[in-house]
Amino acid sequence: MNEVYEKLRRCLAAVKKKVAFEPKVALILGSGLGDYAEQMDIKAMVNYSDIDGFPISTVAGHKGRFIFGYVEGVPVVAMQGRVHYYEGYPMSDVVLPVRLMGLMGAKTVILTNAAGGVNYNFTPGDLMMITDHVTSFVPSPLIGPNIDELGTRFPDMSEVYSKKLREKIKQAAKNTGVLIQQGTYMQFTGPNYETPAEIRLCRSLGGDAAGMSTACEAMAARHMGLNVCGISCITNMAAGMSNKPLNHKEVQEAADMAADNFKKLVTELIRLIGEDDYSCESLYN
Ligand code: HPA
């Protein structure tokens, strides 16, 4: 068996030994957005450190555990803290958690993150629905022997962020009165913030937001046929767009400020997802 897949199966067995909960929706909570999980109707928690072989996040503001519970009656597994490529893990480890949640039974993945605004129409505190992404500056998580059990060697990426889920995000924004921007997310490796020249490059290539996560997870999730959507919290204008130097503390504070809107939007989105049949076919066809 493929080594990466074997590790995934071991992690799945370890989680199943601790909890018997089948999530329908997987939610990855980005920097400063982790508190969302605490207001779920929590049924169980598993620390990443209790899963042998699981990559552990080292970033301030990332707690490092799975939370299993209900949002509006929908069974959800939420990740408080993700793993980033810049922490030194291979891409196969970076996307292990999202794959694992897919194997737990989740058919829909909601990816969230903190990101720098590249589009001049954005303001810090805005939420941006991700419509597409550019991952060309980071290695593909699908490099290496293909895991046939998960998906095909050459997966289509023409609709990474499900059109139907995007409609639901827009509907959720309407229902809650939360303003939502939309745009293309561009992933950089980090951990340094980008230079102003890199941000100009990003903009000229069609990027609206810059970040250090998410797109690789979206790609791995799509590879295994999950329904993907993403929401970025624009925590700052990207390098060179304001006269302030960037720092992580400000990113966290801005995410905190957006937490209320984030909570309203995500809860309503999950409720709308819950109204649907959860099967992949129903969302993609
Ligand atoms: N760049 C990359 N990642 C980020 C940023 C940024 O400006 N802000 C929050 N995450």
PDB file of C-alpha atoms and ligand atoms in Angstrom:
ATOM      1  CA  MET A   1       0.000   0.000   0.000  1.00  0.00           C
ATOM      2  CA  ASN A   2       1.081   3.593  -0.614  1.00  0.00           C
ATOM      3  CA  GLU A   3       2.982   4.920   2.461  1.00  0.00           C
ATOM      4  CA  VAL A   4       0.968   8.139   2.655  1.00  0.00           C
ATOM      5  CA  TYR A   5      -2.271   6.205   2.466  1.00  0.00           C
ATOM      6  CA  GLU A   6      -1.091   3.733   5.095  1.00  0.00           C
ATOM      7  CA  LYS A   7      -0.402   6.587   7.511  1.00  0.00           C
ATOM      8  CA  LEU A   8      -3.822   8.028   6.766  1.00  0.00           C
ATOM      9  CA  ARG A   9      -5.469   4.685   7.547  1.00  0.00           C
ATOM     10  CA  ARG A  10      -3.528   4.448  10.815  1.00  0.00           C
ATOM     11  CA  CYS A  11      -4.676   7.949  11.819  1.00  0.00           C
ATOM     12  CA  LEU A  12      -8.253   7.054  10.879  1.00  0.00           C
ATOM     13  CA  ALA A  13      -8.119   3.911  13.022  1.00  0.00           C
ATOM     14  CA  ALA A  14      -6.734   5.962  15.948  1.00  0.00           C
ATOM     15  CA  VAL A  15      -9.567   8.519  15.698  1.00  0.00           C
ATOM     16  CA  LYS A  16     -12.231   5.829  15.340  1.00  0.00           C
ATOM     17  CA  LYS A  17     -10.945   4.172  18.489  1.00  0.00           C
ATOM     18  CA  LYS A  18     -11.582   7.395  20.382  1.00  0.00           C
ATOM     19  CA  VAL A  19     -14.821   8.630  18.850  1.00  0.00           C
ATOM     20  CA  ALA A  20     -17.784   7.133  17.071  1.00  0.00           C
ATOM     21  CA  PHE A  21     -19.109  10.201  15.282  1.00  0.00           C
ATOM     22  CA  GLU A  22     -19.753  10.478  11.589  1.00  0.00           C
ATOM     23  CA  PRO A  23     -19.367  14.054  10.392  1.00  0.00           C
ATOM     24  CA  LYS A  24     -21.098  15.251   7.256  1.00  0.00           C
ATOM     25  CA  VAL A  25     -19.265  18.550   7.103  1.00  0.00           C
ATOM     26  CA  ALA A  26     -15.588  19.232   7.785  1.00  0.00           C
ATOM     27  CA  LEU A  27     -14.591  22.715   8.866  1.00  0.00           C
ATOM     28  CA  ILE A  28     -11.000  23.929   9.004  1.00  0.00           C
ATOM     29  CA  LEU A  29     -10.674  27.014  11.163  1.00  0.00           C
ATOM     30  CA  GLY A  30      -7.927  29.452  10.223  1.00  0.00           C
ATOM     31  CA  SER A  31      -5.787  31.810  12.296  1.00  0.00           C
ATOM     32  CA  GLY A  32      -7.865  33.667  14.864  1.00  0.00           C
ATOM     33  CA  LEU A  33     -11.069  31.855  13.793  1.00  0.00           C
ATOM     34  CA  GLY A  34     -10.664  28.776  15.995  1.00  0.00           C
ATOM     35  CA  ASP A  35     -13.056  29.985  18.696  1.00  0.00           C
ATOM     36  CA  TYR A  36     -15.949  29.195  16.393  1.00  0.00           C
ATOM     37  CA  ALA A  37     -15.697  25.536  17.404  1.00  0.00           C
ATOM     38  CA  GLU A  38     -16.406  26.333  21.040  1.00  0.00           C
ATOM     39  CA  GLN A  39     -19.997  27.313  20.405  1.00  0.00           C
ATOM     40  CA  MET A  40     -20.813  24.092  18.595  1.00  0.00           C
ATOM     41  CA  ASP A  41     -22.933  21.496  20.366  1.00  0.00           C
ATOM     42  CA  ILE A  42     -19.771  19.560  21.215  1.00  0.00           C
ATOM     43  CA  LYS A  43     -19.899  15.785  21.528  1.00  0.00           C
ATOM     44  CA  ALA A  44     -16.201  14.858  21.534  1.00  0.00           C
ATOM     45  CA  MET A  45     -12.707  16.234  21.093  1.00  0.00           C
ATOM     46  CA  VAL A  46      -9.477  14.605  20.012  1.00  0.00           C
ATOM     47  CA  ASN A  47      -6.120  16.308  20.412  1.00  0.00           C
ATOM     48  CA  TYR A  48      -3.852  15.959  17.409  1.00  0.00           C
ATOM     49  CA  SER A  49      -1.094  14.904  19.799  1.00  0.00           C
ATOM     50  CA  ASP A  50      -3.168  11.826  20.704  1.00  0.00           C
ATOM     51  CA  ILE A  51      -3.150  10.618  17.110  1.00  0.00           C
ATOM     52  CA  ASP A  52       0.082   8.804  16.409  1.00  0.00           C
ATOM     53  CA  GLY A  53       1.841  10.266  13.358  1.00  0.00           C
ATOM     54  CA  PHE A  54      -0.483  13.263  13.062  1.00  0.00           C
ATOM     55  CA  PRO A  55       1.334  16.505  12.167  1.00  0.00           C
ATOM     56  CA  ILE A  56       1.108  19.056  14.987  1.00  0.00           C
ATOM     57  CA  SER A  57       0.635  22.768  14.346  1.00  0.00           C
ATOM     58  CA  THR A  58       3.128  25.048  16.050  1.00  0.00           C
ATOM     59  CA  VAL A  59       1.508  28.395  15.226  1.00  0.00           C
ATOM     60  CA  ALA A  60       0.278  30.778  17.927  1.00  0.00           C
ATOM     61  CA  GLY A  61      -3.511  30.971  17.764  1.00  0.00           C
ATOM     62  CA  HIS A  62      -3.851  27.378  16.538  1.00  0.00           C
ATOM     63  CA  LYS A  63      -5.009  24.975  19.238  1.00  0.00           C
ATOM     64  CA  GLY A  64      -4.434  21.586  17.678  1.00  0.00           C
ATOM     65  CA  ARG A  65      -7.527  19.441  18.051  1.00  0.00           C
ATOM     66  CA  PHE A  66     -10.534  18.003  16.286  1.00  0.00           C
ATOM     67  CA  ILE A  67     -13.907  18.993  17.678  1.00  0.00           C
ATOM     68  CA  PHE A  68     -16.880  16.786  16.859  1.00  0.00           C
ATOM     69  CA  GLY A  69     -20.354  18.171  17.319  1.00  0.00           C
ATOM     70  CA  TYR A  70     -23.466  19.655  15.781  1.00  0.00           C
ATOM     71  CA  VAL A  71     -24.143  22.994  14.155  1.00  0.00           C
ATOM     72  CA  GLU A  72     -27.839  23.535  13.457  1.00  0.00           C
ATOM     73  CA  GLY A  73     -28.315  19.792  13.791  1.00  0.00           C
ATOM     74  CA  VAL A  74     -25.661  19.005  11.166  1.00  0.00           C
ATOM     75  CA  PRO A  75     -22.815  16.699  12.288  1.00  0.00           C
ATOM     76  CA  VAL A  76     -19.552  18.589  11.886  1.00  0.00           C
ATOM     77  CA  VAL A  77     -15.909  17.887  12.550  1.00  0.00           C
ATOM     78  CA  ALA A  78     -13.971  21.113  13.070  1.00  0.00           C
ATOM     79  CA  MET A  79     -10.223  21.537  13.137  1.00  0.00           C
ATOM     80  CA  GLN A  80      -8.969  24.030  15.650  1.00  0.00           C
ATOM     81  CA  GLY A  81      -5.587  24.597  14.100  1.00  0.00           C
ATOM     82  CA  ARG A  82      -4.185  23.357  10.841  1.00  0.00           C
ATOM     83  CA  VAL A  83      -0.746  22.409   9.634  1.00  0.00           C
ATOM     84  CA  HIS A  84       1.150  24.658   7.249  1.00  0.00           C
ATOM     85  CA  TYR A  85       3.811  23.864   4.679  1.00  0.00           C
ATOM     86  CA  TYR A  86       6.090  26.508   6.228  1.00  0.00           C
ATOM     87  CA  GLU A  87       6.246  24.518   9.451  1.00  0.00           C
ATOM     88  CA  GLY A  88       8.470  22.098   7.590  1.00  0.00           C
ATOM     89  CA  TYR A  89       6.030  19.260   7.054  1.00  0.00           C
ATOM     90  CA  PRO A  90       5.895  17.596   3.644  1.00  0.00           C
ATOM     91  CA  MET A  91       2.790  18.472   1.639  1.00  0.00           C
ATOM     92  CA  SER A  92       1.461  14.942   2.206  1.00  0.00           C
ATOM     93  CA  ASP A  93       1.325  15.714   5.944  1.00  0.00           C
ATOM     94  CA  VAL A  94      -0.103  19.192   5.391  1.00  0.00           C
ATOM     95  CA  VAL A  95      -3.126  17.695   3.625  1.00  0.00           C
ATOM     96  CA  LEU A  96      -3.401  14.608   5.841  1.00  0.00           C
ATOM     97  CA  PRO A  97      -6.009  16.205   8.126  1.00  0.00           C
ATOM     98  CA  VAL A  98      -8.394  17.182   5.327  1.00  0.00           C
ATOM     99  CA  ARG A  99      -8.073  13.735   3.776  1.00  0.00           C
ATOM    100  CA  LEU A 100      -8.668  12.182   7.172  1.00  0.00           C
ATOM    101  CA  MET A 101     -11.890  14.152   7.654  1.00  0.00           C
ATOM    102  CA  GLY A 102     -12.985  12.954   4.224  1.00  0.00           C
ATOM    103  CA  LEU A 103     -12.340   9.364   5.277  1.00  0.00           C
ATOM    104  CA  MET A 104     -14.277   9.989   8.515  1.00  0.00           C
ATOM    105  CA  GLY A 105     -17.298  10.542   6.283  1.00  0.00           C
ATOM    106  CA  ALA A 106     -17.438  14.283   5.621  1.00  0.00           C
ATOM    107  CA  LYS A 107     -18.573  14.993   2.064  1.00  0.00           C
ATOM    108  CA  THR A 108     -18.349  18.751   2.285  1.00  0.00           C
ATOM    109  CA  VAL A 109     -15.342  20.782   3.391  1.00  0.00           C
ATOM    110  CA  ILE A 110     -15.450  24.391   4.481  1.00  0.00           C
ATOM    111  CA  LEU A 111     -11.952  25.850   4.433  1.00  0.00           C
ATOM    112  CA  THR A 112     -11.288  29.106   6.234  1.00  0.00           C
ATOM    113  CA  ASN A 113      -8.208  31.219   6.685  1.00  0.00           C
ATOM    114  CA  ALA A 114      -6.763  34.589   7.465  1.00  0.00           C
ATOM    115  CA  ALA A 115      -5.440  36.258   4.334  1.00  0.00           C
ATOM    116  CA  GLY A 116      -3.928  39.477   3.130  1.00  0.00           C
ATOM    117  CA  GLY A 117      -6.169  41.607   0.909  1.00  0.00           C
ATOM    118  CA  VAL A 118      -4.643  42.154  -2.531  1.00  0.00           C
ATOM    119  CA  ASN A 119      -7.728  43.652  -4.152  1.00  0.00           C
ATOM    120  CA  TYR A 120      -7.927  47.390  -3.407  1.00  0.00           C
ATOM    121  CA  ASN A 121     -11.702  47.113  -2.974  1.00  0.00           C
ATOM    122  CA  PHE A 122     -11.218  45.047   0.184  1.00  0.00           C
ATOM    123  CA  THR A 123     -10.970  46.327   3.745  1.00  0.00           C
ATOM    124  CA  PRO A 124      -9.458  44.500   6.734  1.00  0.00           C
ATOM    125  CA  GLY A 125     -12.268  42.635   8.498  1.00  0.00           C
ATOM    126  CA  ASP A 126     -13.976  41.694   5.201  1.00  0.00           C
ATOM    127  CA  LEU A 127     -14.915  38.091   4.547  1.00  0.00           C
ATOM    128  CA  MET A 128     -14.119  36.812   1.059  1.00  0.00           C
ATOM    129  CA  MET A 129     -15.722  33.824  -0.572  1.00  0.00           C
ATOM    130  CA  ILE A 130     -12.993  31.974  -2.458  1.00  0.00           C
ATOM    131  CA  THR A 131     -14.038  31.491  -6.078  1.00  0.00           C
ATOM    132  CA  ASP A 132     -10.809  29.922  -7.330  1.00  0.00           C
ATOM    133  CA  HIS A 133      -7.170  29.664  -6.390  1.00  0.00           C
ATOM    134  CA  VAL A 134      -3.593  29.764  -7.646  1.00  0.00           C
ATOM    135  CA  THR A 135      -1.260  27.192  -6.111  1.00  0.00           C
ATOM    136  CA  SER A 136       1.561  27.547  -8.608  1.00  0.00           C
ATOM    137  CA  PHE A 137       3.957  28.897  -5.970  1.00  0.00           C
ATOM    138  CA  VAL A 138       3.711  25.845  -3.708  1.00  0.00           C
ATOM    139  CA  PRO A 139       4.288  22.173  -4.532  1.00  0.00           C
ATOM    140  CA  SER A 140       1.175  20.163  -5.349  1.00  0.00           C
ATOM    141  CA  PRO A 141       0.120  17.859  -2.506  1.00  0.00           C
ATOM    142  CA  LEU A 142      -0.619  15.270  -5.188  1.00  0.00           C
ATOM    143  CA  ILE A 143       3.041  14.881  -6.238  1.00  0.00           C
ATOM    144  CA  GLY A 144       4.296  11.348  -5.634  1.00  0.00           C
ATOM    145  CA  PRO A 145       2.659   8.002  -6.269  1.00  0.00           C
ATOM    146  CA  ASN A 146      -1.051   8.530  -6.773  1.00  0.00           C
ATOM    147  CA  ILE A 147      -3.297   7.260  -3.989  1.00  0.00           C
ATOM    148  CA  ASP A 148      -5.728   5.393  -6.200  1.00  0.00           C
ATOM    149  CA  GLU A 149      -7.972   4.666  -3.219  1.00  0.00           C
ATOM    150  CA  LEU A 150      -8.635   8.406  -2.946  1.00  0.00           C
ATOM    151  CA  GLY A 151      -8.752   9.649  -6.510  1.00  0.00           C
ATOM    152  CA  THR A 152      -7.416   9.698  -9.998  1.00  0.00           C
ATOM    153  CA  ARG A 153      -3.831  10.539 -11.102  1.00  0.00           C
ATOM    154  CA  PHE A 154      -4.830  13.603 -13.112  1.00  0.00           C
ATOM    155  CA  PRO A 155      -7.774  15.174 -11.313  1.00  0.00           C
ATOM    156  CA  ASP A 156      -9.805  17.920 -12.902  1.00  0.00           C
ATOM    157  CA  MET A 157      -9.495  21.267 -11.103  1.00  0.00           C
ATOM    158  CA  SER A 158     -11.870  23.319 -13.232  1.00  0.00           C
ATOM    159  CA  GLU A 159     -14.299  23.774 -10.340  1.00  0.00           C
ATOM    160  CA  VAL A 160     -12.384  23.375  -7.087  1.00  0.00           C
ATOM    161  CA  TYR A 161     -14.831  25.551  -5.157  1.00  0.00           C
ATOM    162  CA  SER A 162     -18.246  24.043  -5.820  1.00  0.00           C
ATOM    163  CA  LYS A 163     -20.603  26.359  -7.638  1.00  0.00           C
ATOM    164  CA  LYS A 164     -23.520  25.079  -5.583  1.00  0.00           C
ATOM    165  CA  LEU A 165     -21.680  25.743  -2.334  1.00  0.00           C
ATOM    166  CA  ARG A 166     -20.772  29.215  -3.562  1.00  0.00           C
ATOM    167  CA  GLU A 167     -24.453  29.831  -4.137  1.00  0.00           C
ATOM    168  CA  LYS A 168     -25.085  28.695  -0.581  1.00  0.00           C
ATOM    169  CA  ILE A 169     -22.435  31.069   0.770  1.00  0.00           C
ATOM    170  CA  LYS A 170     -24.104  33.931  -1.103  1.00  0.00           C
ATOM    171  CA  GLN A 171     -27.480  32.846   0.247  1.00  0.00           C
ATOM    172  CA  ALA A 172     -26.040  32.632   3.772  1.00  0.00           C
ATOM    173  CA  ALA A 173     -24.629  36.150   3.385  1.00  0.00           C
ATOM    174  CA  LYS A 174     -28.036  37.398   2.247  1.00  0.00           C
ATOM    175  CA  ASN A 175     -29.896  35.651   5.065  1.00  0.00           C
ATOM    176  CA  THR A 176     -27.556  36.996   7.733  1.00  0.00           C
ATOM    177  CA  GLY A 177     -26.905  40.442   6.278  1.00  0.00           C
ATOM    178  CA  VAL A 178     -23.147  39.814   6.347  1.00  0.00           C
ATOM    179  CA  LEU A 179     -21.261  41.530   3.542  1.00  0.00           C
ATOM    180  CA  ILE A 180     -19.229  39.061   1.531  1.00  0.00           C
ATOM    181  CA  GLN A 181     -16.540  39.824  -1.017  1.00  0.00           C
ATOM    182  CA  GLN A 182     -15.374  37.260  -3.519  1.00  0.00           C
ATOM    183  CA  GLY A 183     -12.149  36.468  -5.279  1.00  0.00           C
ATOM    184  CA  THR A 184      -9.173  34.318  -6.124  1.00  0.00           C
ATOM    185  CA  TYR A 185      -6.916  33.119  -3.325  1.00  0.00           C
ATOM    186  CA  MET A 186      -3.224  32.763  -4.044  1.00  0.00           C
ATOM    187  CA  GLN A 187      -1.147  30.513  -1.843  1.00  0.00           C
ATOM    188  CA  PHE A 188       2.447  31.387  -1.004  1.00  0.00           C
ATOM    189  CA  THR A 189       4.715  29.225   1.138  1.00  0.00           C
ATOM    190  CA  GLY A 190       5.248  31.737   3.965  1.00  0.00           C
ATOM    191  CA  PRO A 191       6.208  31.950   6.766  1.00  0.00           C
ATOM    192  CA  ASN A 192       7.412  35.412   5.761  1.00  0.00           C
ATOM    193  CA  TYR A 193       4.782  37.780   4.498  1.00  0.00           C
ATOM    194  CA  GLU A 194       5.155  38.626   0.842  1.00  0.00           C
ATOM    195  CA  THR A 195       7.107  41.571  -0.510  1.00  0.00           C
ATOM    196  CA  PRO A 196       5.279  44.458  -2.196  1.00  0.00           C
ATOM    197  CA  ALA A 197       6.628  43.201  -5.536  1.00  0.00           C
ATOM    198  CA  GLU A 198       5.193  39.750  -4.889  1.00  0.00           C
ATOM    199  CA  ILE A 199       1.842  41.285  -4.074  1.00  0.00           C
ATOM    200  CA  ARG A 200       1.912  43.295  -7.305  1.00  0.00           C
ATOM    201  CA  LEU A 201       2.717  40.044  -9.086  1.00  0.00           C
ATOM    202  CA  CYS A 202      -0.170  38.350  -7.299  1.00  0.00           C
ATOM    203  CA  ARG A 203      -2.570  41.098  -8.360  1.00  0.00           C
ATOM    204  CA  SER A 204      -1.366  41.095 -11.947  1.00  0.00           C
ATOM    205  CA  LEU A 205      -1.947  37.330 -12.075  1.00  0.00           C
ATOM    206  CA  GLY A 206      -5.525  37.761 -10.907  1.00  0.00           C
ATOM    207  CA  GLY A 207      -5.125  37.217  -7.167  1.00  0.00           C
ATOM    208  CA  ASP A 208      -7.453  38.985  -4.744  1.00  0.00           C
ATOM    209  CA  ALA A 209      -6.076  37.566  -1.497  1.00  0.00           C
ATOM    210  CA  ALA A 210      -2.729  36.096  -0.448  1.00  0.00           C
ATOM    211  CA  GLY A 211      -2.258  33.413   2.176  1.00  0.00           C
ATOM    212  CA  MET A 212      -0.175  30.501   3.365  1.00  0.00           C
ATOM    213  CA  SER A 213      -2.680  27.635   3.521  1.00  0.00           C
ATOM    214  CA  THR A 214      -5.981  26.391   2.141  1.00  0.00           C
ATOM    215  CA  ALA A 215      -5.387  25.988  -1.598  1.00  0.00           C
ATOM    216  CA  CYS A 216      -3.325  22.815  -1.151  1.00  0.00           C
ATOM    217  CA  GLU A 217      -6.034  21.428   1.147  1.00  0.00           C
ATOM    218  CA  ALA A 218      -8.695  22.325  -1.405  1.00  0.00           C
ATOM    219  CA  MET A 219      -6.744  20.480  -4.073  1.00  0.00           C
ATOM    220  CA  ALA A 220      -6.366  17.319  -1.956  1.00  0.00           C
ATOM    221  CA  ALA A 221     -10.048  17.459  -1.018  1.00  0.00           C
ATOM    222  CA  ARG A 222     -11.096  17.804  -4.664  1.00  0.00           C
ATOM    223  CA  HIS A 223      -8.798  14.943  -5.615  1.00  0.00           C
ATOM    224  CA  MET A 224     -10.853  12.688  -3.334  1.00  0.00           C
ATOM    225  CA  GLY A 225     -14.141  14.032  -4.667  1.00  0.00           C
ATOM    226  CA  LEU A 226     -15.203  16.165  -1.710  1.00  0.00           C
ATOM    227  CA  ASN A 227     -17.332  19.274  -2.145  1.00  0.00           C
ATOM    228  CA  VAL A 228     -15.164  22.244  -1.306  1.00  0.00           C
ATOM    229  CA  CYS A 229     -15.819  25.837  -0.393  1.00  0.00           C
ATOM    230  CA  GLY A 230     -13.653  28.473   1.233  1.00  0.00           C
ATOM    231  CA  ILE A 231     -13.928  31.717   3.151  1.00  0.00           C
ATOM    232  CA  SER A 232     -10.994  34.043   3.771  1.00  0.00           C
ATOM    233  CA  CYS A 233     -10.981  36.594   6.521  1.00  0.00           C
ATOM    234  CA  ILE A 234      -9.102  39.589   5.144  1.00  0.00           C
ATOM    235  CA  THR A 235      -7.047  40.527   8.174  1.00  0.00           C
ATOM    236  CA  ASN A 236      -4.793  43.141   6.602  1.00  0.00           C
ATOM    237  CA  MET A 237      -4.031  44.783   3.321  1.00  0.00           C
ATOM    238  CA  ALA A 238      -1.123  42.856   1.804  1.00  0.00           C
ATOM    239  CA  ALA A 239       2.452  44.116   1.750  1.00  0.00           C
ATOM    240  CA  GLY A 240       3.003  47.485   0.132  1.00  0.00           C
ATOM    241  CA  MET A 241      -0.679  48.420   0.160  1.00  0.00           C
ATOM    242  CA  SER A 242      -0.603  50.303   3.419  1.00  0.00           C
ATOM    243  CA  ASN A 243       2.335  51.963   5.110  1.00  0.00           C
ATOM    244  CA  LYS A 244       2.260  49.560   8.057  1.00  0.00           C
ATOM    245  CA  PRO A 245       4.565  46.583   8.484  1.00  0.00           C
ATOM    246  CA  LEU A 246       2.671  43.289   8.871  1.00  0.00           C
ATOM    247  CA  ASN A 247       2.639  41.119  11.965  1.00  0.00           C
ATOM    248  CA  HIS A 248       0.852  38.012  13.209  1.00  0.00           C
ATOM    249  CA  LYS A 249      -0.651  39.708  16.255  1.00  0.00           C
ATOM    250  CA  GLU A 250      -2.532  42.157  14.055  1.00  0.00           C
ATOM    251  CA  VAL A 251      -3.718  39.307  11.883  1.00  0.00           C
ATOM    252  CA  GLN A 252      -5.170  37.590  14.950  1.00  0.00           C
ATOM    253  CA  GLU A 253      -6.758  40.789  16.250  1.00  0.00           C
ATOM    254  CA  ALA A 254      -8.412  41.508  12.895  1.00  0.00           C
ATOM    255  CA  ALA A 255      -9.717  37.943  12.739  1.00  0.00           C
ATOM    256  CA  ASP A 256     -11.128  38.418  16.256  1.00  0.00           C
ATOM    257  CA  MET A 257     -12.948  41.522  15.057  1.00  0.00           C
ATOM    258  CA  ALA A 258     -14.500  39.604  12.182  1.00  0.00           C
ATOM    259  CA  ALA A 259     -15.419  36.660  14.432  1.00  0.00           C
ATOM    260  CA  ASP A 260     -19.066  37.681  14.876  1.00  0.00           C
ATOM    261  CA  ASN A 261     -19.776  37.970  11.172  1.00  0.00           C
ATOM    262  CA  PHE A 262     -17.765  34.825  10.543  1.00  0.00           C
ATOM    263  CA  LYS A 263     -19.836  32.923  13.067  1.00  0.00           C
ATOM    264  CA  LYS A 264     -23.142  34.097  11.618  1.00  0.00           C
ATOM    265  CA  LEU A 265     -22.109  33.310   8.062  1.00  0.00           C
ATOM    266  CA  VAL A 266     -20.627  29.868   8.743  1.00  0.00           C
ATOM    267  CA  THR A 267     -23.522  28.756  10.948  1.00  0.00           C
ATOM    268  CA  GLU A 268     -26.045  29.760   8.306  1.00  0.00           C
ATOM    269  CA  LEU A 269     -23.955  28.120   5.591  1.00  0.00           C
ATOM    270  CA  ILE A 270     -23.893  24.836   7.521  1.00  0.00           C
ATOM    271  CA  ARG A 271     -27.628  25.063   8.071  1.00  0.00           C
ATOM    272  CA  LEU A 272     -28.149  25.497   4.322  1.00  0.00           C
ATOM    273  CA  ILE A 273     -25.803  22.584   3.584  1.00  0.00           C
ATOM    274  CA  GLY A 274     -27.793  20.523   6.065  1.00  0.00           C
ATOM    275  CA  GLU A 275     -30.968  21.129   4.063  1.00  0.00           C
ATOM    276  CA  ASP A 276     -29.408  19.285   1.127  1.00  0.00           C
ATOM    277  CA  ASP A 277     -28.659  15.737   0.361  1.00  0.00           C
ATOM    278  CA  TYR A 278     -24.984  15.438   1.325  1.00  0.00           C
ATOM    279  CA  SER A 279     -23.862  13.303  -1.575  1.00  0.00           C
ATOM    280  CA  CYS A 280     -21.095  14.638  -3.810  1.00  0.00           C
ATOM    281  CA  GLU A 281     -23.174  13.997  -6.915  1.00  0.00           C
ATOM    282  CA  SER A 282     -25.983  16.179  -5.674  1.00  0.00           C
ATOM    283  CA  LEU A 283     -23.689  19.164  -5.298  1.00  0.00           C
ATOM    284  CA  TYR A 284     -21.609  18.754  -8.415  1.00  0.00           C
ATOM    285  CA  ASN A 285     -24.181  17.748 -11.019  1.00  0.00           C
TER     286      ASN A 285
HETATM  287  N1  HPA B   1      -0.043  37.336   3.428  1.00  0.00           N
HETATM  288  C1  HPA B   1      -0.070  35.997   3.562  1.00  0.00           C
HETATM  289  N2  HPA B   1      -0.762  35.378   4.489  1.00  0.00           N
HETATM  290  C2  HPA B   1      -1.488  36.128   5.341  1.00  0.00           C
HETATM  291  C3  HPA B   1      -1.513  37.521   5.264  1.00  0.00           C
HETATM  292  C4  HPA B   1      -0.749  38.162   4.242  1.00  0.00           C
HETATM  293  O1  HPA B   1      -0.712  39.402   4.108  1.00  0.00           O
HETATM  294  N3  HPA B   1      -2.327  37.969   6.241  1.00  0.00           N
HETATM  295  C5  HPA B   1      -2.789  36.867   6.889  1.00  0.00           C
HETATM  296  N4  HPA B   1      -2.274  35.751   6.342  1.00  0.00           N
END
